mmCIF file of C-alpha atoms in Angstrom:
data_model
loop_
_atom_site.group_PDB
_atom_site.id
_atom_site.type_symbol
_atom_site.label_atom_id
_atom_site.label_comp_id
_atom_site.label_asym_id
_atom_site.label_seq_id
_atom_site.Cartn_x
_atom_site.Cartn_y
_atom_site.Cartn_z
ATOM 1 C CA LEU A 1 267.469 4.040 -92.805
ATOM 2 C CA LEU A 2 268.803 0.565 -92.068
ATOM 3 C CA GLN A 3 266.242 -1.790 -90.572
ATOM 4 C CA LYS A 4 266.733 -5.341 -89.352
ATOM 5 C CA ARG A 5 263.973 -7.935 -89.379
ATOM 6 C CA GLU A 6 264.681 -11.225 -87.571
ATOM 7 C CA LEU A 7 263.784 -14.477 -89.290
ATOM 8 C CA SER A 8 264.254 -17.936 -87.818
ATOM 9 C CA LEU A 9 267.648 -18.721 -89.371
ATOM 10 C CA PHE A 10 268.504 -15.521 -91.223
ATOM 11 C CA SER A 11 268.599 -11.819 -90.500
ATOM 12 C CA GLU A 12 267.170 -9.701 -93.286
ATOM 13 C CA TRP A 13 268.521 -6.183 -93.625
ATOM 14 C CA HIS A 14 266.522 -3.559 -95.582
ATOM 15 C CA PHE A 15 268.306 -0.485 -96.889
ATOM 16 C CA GLY A 16 266.203 2.676 -96.710
ATOM 17 C CA HIS A 17 263.238 2.802 -99.043
ATOM 18 C CA SER A 18 264.806 0.557 -101.694
ATOM 19 C CA ALA A 19 263.623 -2.950 -102.363
ATOM 20 C CA ARG A 20 267.155 -4.243 -101.847
ATOM 21 C CA SER A 21 267.769 -6.509 -98.916
ATOM 22 C CA VAL A 22 270.482 -8.888 -97.800
ATOM 23 C CA LEU A 23 270.005 -12.236 -96.082
ATOM 24 C CA VAL A 24 272.731 -13.039 -93.576
ATOM 25 C CA PHE A 25 273.140 -16.612 -92.411
ATOM 26 C CA GLN A 26 273.578 -16.603 -88.650
ATOM 27 C CA LEU A 27 274.488 -20.118 -87.613
ATOM 28 C CA ASP A 28 275.926 -18.963 -84.306
ATOM 29 C CA GLN A 29 272.534 -17.627 -83.204
ATOM 30 C CA TYR A 30 270.629 -20.608 -84.568
ATOM 31 C CA ASN A 31 272.751 -23.353 -83.045
ATOM 32 C CA LEU A 32 273.247 -22.476 -79.400
ATOM 33 C CA ASP A 33 273.926 -26.091 -78.470
ATOM 34 C CA GLU A 34 276.742 -25.968 -75.929
ATOM 35 C CA LEU A 35 277.641 -29.553 -76.758
ATOM 36 C CA VAL A 36 278.361 -28.717 -80.393
ATOM 37 C CA GLN A 37 280.178 -25.482 -79.541
ATOM 38 C CA ASN A 38 282.350 -27.327 -77.022
ATOM 39 C CA LYS A 39 284.870 -28.534 -79.669
ATOM 40 C CA GLY A 40 283.804 -32.174 -79.396
ATOM 41 C CA LYS A 41 283.791 -32.543 -75.607
ATOM 42 C CA GLY A 42 280.019 -33.067 -75.343
ATOM 43 C CA VAL A 43 279.857 -36.042 -77.707
ATOM 44 C CA ARG A 44 279.439 -38.549 -74.856
ATOM 45 C CA ILE A 45 275.976 -37.139 -74.060
ATOM 46 C CA TYR A 46 274.862 -37.666 -77.652
ATOM 47 C CA GLN A 47 276.241 -41.207 -77.579
ATOM 48 C CA ASP A 48 274.364 -41.883 -74.333
ATOM 49 C CA MET A 49 271.121 -40.713 -75.955
ATOM 50 C CA LEU A 50 271.462 -43.559 -78.465
ATOM 51 C CA ARG A 51 270.671 -46.007 -75.662
ATOM 52 C CA ASP A 52 267.044 -44.886 -75.931
ATOM 53 C CA PRO A 53 265.425 -47.308 -78.413
ATOM 54 C CA HIS A 54 263.177 -44.586 -79.895
ATOM 55 C CA VAL A 55 266.094 -42.248 -80.576
ATOM 56 C CA LYS A 56 268.165 -45.086 -82.023
ATOM 57 C CA ALA A 57 265.327 -46.321 -84.275
ATOM 58 C CA ALA A 58 264.616 -42.820 -85.598
ATOM 59 C CA LEU A 59 268.274 -42.218 -86.432
ATOM 60 C CA GLU A 60 268.729 -45.654 -88.006
ATOM 61 C CA MET A 61 265.719 -45.052 -90.263
ATOM 62 C CA LYS A 62 267.055 -41.667 -91.320
ATOM 63 C CA LYS A 63 270.490 -43.176 -92.054
ATOM 64 C CA ALA A 64 268.991 -46.030 -94.095
ATOM 65 C CA THR A 65 266.953 -43.553 -96.136
ATOM 66 C CA ILE A 66 270.013 -41.462 -96.952
ATOM 67 C CA ILE A 67 272.269 -44.413 -97.748
ATOM 68 C CA GLY A 68 269.561 -46.179 -99.754
ATOM 69 C CA THR A 69 269.418 -43.296 -102.225
ATOM 70 C CA PRO A 70 271.247 -44.342 -105.399
ATOM 71 C CA PHE A 71 274.260 -42.332 -106.509
ATOM 72 C CA LYS A 72 276.774 -42.421 -109.331
ATOM 73 C CA ILE A 73 280.141 -40.865 -110.054
ATOM 74 C CA GLN A 74 279.935 -38.304 -112.848
ATOM 75 C CA ALA A 75 282.837 -37.003 -114.906
ATOM 76 C CA ALA A 76 283.345 -33.240 -115.005
ATOM 77 C CA SER A 77 283.041 -33.349 -118.806
ATOM 78 C CA GLN A 78 282.987 -35.751 -121.725
ATOM 79 C CA SER A 79 286.750 -35.398 -122.277
ATOM 80 C CA MET A 80 288.824 -38.583 -122.270
ATOM 81 C CA THR A 81 290.802 -37.337 -119.244
ATOM 82 C CA ASP A 82 287.658 -36.704 -117.176
ATOM 83 C CA GLN A 83 286.124 -40.025 -118.212
ATOM 84 C CA GLU A 84 289.315 -41.848 -117.181
ATOM 85 C CA ALA A 85 289.274 -40.024 -113.828
ATOM 86 C CA ARG A 86 285.652 -41.138 -113.311
ATOM 87 C CA ARG A 87 286.544 -44.757 -114.090
ATOM 88 C CA PHE A 88 289.488 -44.596 -111.655
ATOM 89 C CA VAL A 89 287.343 -43.175 -108.844
ATOM 90 C CA GLU A 90 284.707 -45.891 -109.413
ATOM 91 C CA TRP A 91 287.400 -48.576 -109.389
ATOM 92 C CA ALA A 92 289.104 -47.140 -106.286
ATOM 93 C CA LEU A 93 285.824 -47.005 -104.350
ATOM 94 C CA ASP A 94 285.032 -50.589 -105.367
ATOM 95 C CA HIS A 95 288.484 -51.756 -104.206
ATOM 96 C CA MET A 96 288.698 -50.143 -100.776
ATOM 97 C CA GLU A 97 289.497 -52.430 -97.832
ATOM 98 C CA ASN A 98 286.024 -51.812 -96.437
ATOM 99 C CA SER A 99 283.150 -51.220 -98.805
ATOM 100 C CA PHE A 100 282.187 -47.671 -99.678
ATOM 101 C CA ALA A 101 278.660 -48.436 -98.435
ATOM 102 C CA ARG A 102 280.131 -49.370 -95.049
ATOM 103 C CA PHE A 103 282.018 -46.060 -94.999
ATOM 104 C CA LEU A 104 278.811 -44.154 -95.790
ATOM 105 C CA TRP A 105 277.022 -45.928 -92.944
ATOM 106 C CA SER A 106 279.871 -45.042 -90.580
ATOM 107 C CA MET A 107 279.861 -41.455 -91.806
ATOM 108 C CA MET A 108 276.220 -41.194 -90.772
ATOM 109 C CA ASP A 109 277.466 -41.085 -87.163
ATOM 110 C CA ALA A 110 277.428 -37.354 -87.840
ATOM 111 C CA LEU A 111 273.679 -37.584 -87.246
ATOM 112 C CA ASP A 112 274.350 -39.136 -83.836
ATOM 113 C CA CYS A 113 277.105 -36.816 -82.597
ATOM 114 C CA GLY A 114 277.013 -33.739 -84.815
ATOM 115 C CA TYR A 115 280.083 -34.785 -86.813
ATOM 116 C CA SER A 116 282.114 -37.821 -87.777
ATOM 117 C CA LEU A 117 285.847 -38.294 -88.263
ATOM 118 C CA HIS A 118 287.411 -40.628 -90.802
ATOM 119 C CA GLU A 119 291.135 -40.843 -91.428
ATOM 120 C CA ARG A 120 292.128 -41.231 -95.068
ATOM 121 C CA ILE A 121 294.619 -44.083 -95.519
ATOM 122 C CA TYR A 122 296.233 -44.454 -98.939
ATOM 123 C CA GLU A 123 298.114 -47.206 -100.727
ATOM 124 C CA SER A 124 299.562 -47.763 -104.157
ATOM 125 C CA ALA A 125 297.612 -50.046 -106.483
ATOM 126 C CA THR A 126 299.833 -53.073 -107.109
ATOM 127 C CA ARG A 127 298.288 -54.627 -110.206
ATOM 128 C CA GLY A 128 295.843 -54.154 -113.039
ATOM 129 C CA GLU A 129 295.107 -51.100 -115.146
ATOM 130 C CA TRP A 130 295.758 -48.677 -112.284
ATOM 131 C CA ALA A 131 299.014 -50.241 -110.950
ATOM 132 C CA GLY A 132 301.281 -47.597 -109.447
ATOM 133 C CA LYS A 133 298.510 -45.051 -108.814
ATOM 134 C CA TRP A 134 297.691 -43.967 -105.274
ATOM 135 C CA LYS A 135 294.216 -44.841 -104.077
ATOM 136 C CA LEU A 136 292.247 -44.890 -100.871
ATOM 137 C CA LYS A 137 292.995 -48.072 -98.984
ATOM 138 C CA LYS A 138 290.279 -47.291 -96.465
ATOM 139 C CA LEU A 139 288.527 -44.523 -94.602
ATOM 140 C CA SER A 140 289.099 -45.394 -90.973
ATOM 141 C CA ALA A 141 286.367 -44.256 -88.563
ATOM 142 C CA LYS A 142 287.527 -42.492 -85.401
ATOM 143 C CA ASP A 143 285.450 -42.262 -82.231
ATOM 144 C CA PRO A 144 284.417 -38.591 -81.848
ATOM 145 C CA TYR A 145 284.642 -38.968 -78.057
ATOM 146 C CA VAL A 146 288.406 -39.463 -78.307
ATOM 147 C CA TYR A 147 289.117 -36.260 -80.266
ATOM 148 C CA GLU A 148 288.710 -32.534 -79.693
ATOM 149 C CA PHE A 149 289.244 -29.581 -82.016
ATOM 150 C CA ASP A 150 291.777 -26.798 -81.612
ATOM 151 C CA LEU A 151 290.139 -23.823 -83.358
ATOM 152 C CA ASP A 152 291.452 -20.463 -84.520
ATOM 153 C CA GLN A 153 289.622 -17.188 -83.896
ATOM 154 C CA PHE A 154 287.404 -17.852 -86.967
ATOM 155 C CA ASN A 155 286.419 -21.372 -85.754
ATOM 156 C CA ASN A 156 288.542 -23.062 -88.417
ATOM 157 C CA ILE A 157 290.075 -26.334 -87.250
ATOM 158 C CA LYS A 158 293.824 -25.845 -86.696
ATOM 159 C CA ARG A 159 294.440 -29.342 -85.396
ATOM 160 C CA ILE A 160 292.635 -32.363 -84.010
ATOM 161 C CA VAL A 161 293.784 -33.235 -80.510
ATOM 162 C CA SER A 162 293.503 -36.364 -78.392
ATOM 163 C CA ALA A 163 290.973 -35.778 -75.613
ATOM 164 C CA PHE A 164 293.192 -37.798 -73.291
ATOM 165 C CA ASP A 165 296.660 -36.471 -74.177
ATOM 166 C CA ASN A 166 296.879 -32.906 -75.507
ATOM 167 C CA SER A 167 300.404 -33.580 -76.823
ATOM 168 C CA VAL A 168 298.955 -35.989 -79.416
ATOM 169 C CA SER A 169 297.533 -34.018 -82.312
ATOM 170 C CA PHE A 170 296.835 -34.429 -86.016
ATOM 171 C CA SER A 171 296.510 -32.129 -89.001
ATOM 172 C CA PRO A 172 292.899 -31.811 -90.161
ATOM 173 C CA ASN A 173 294.196 -32.722 -93.643
ATOM 174 C CA ARG A 174 294.458 -36.354 -92.501
ATOM 175 C CA PHE A 175 290.698 -36.538 -92.049
#
């Protein structure tokens, strides 16, 4: 009574004669790229592809289109607390060591390599309305070639490991 019909990205299961069906997302069957499944070890090949001027131009145009889209920080509600949180986030993003736009551009390396890593570095605001509050000092980009992922049986990241020295590892919460 159970029939399976393959679609490009989903499997659709039909139950008997009923009209009920379930779509199941099957990323593992869709993305068979050994470089992506290799916990970060295949990044060098993607980086080498960027030497091709056509590949580089296409990716740069895509990045510029994404980053050029306007955005704004919205409060969760109209409450005073949520509005103050929105103002703080706007201020903190405007007062990062590197601009937030520069971070977004760096984050777009995910299009080049399949992912990007940025370490969150905090500091305490020293003056002004928000003095004493912790804020992002900067989001420091890390070269994906230098890091690998240690995964559990469900492909959750347990730790991020140096590709050159397995004894050097970081909690994924830092990124």
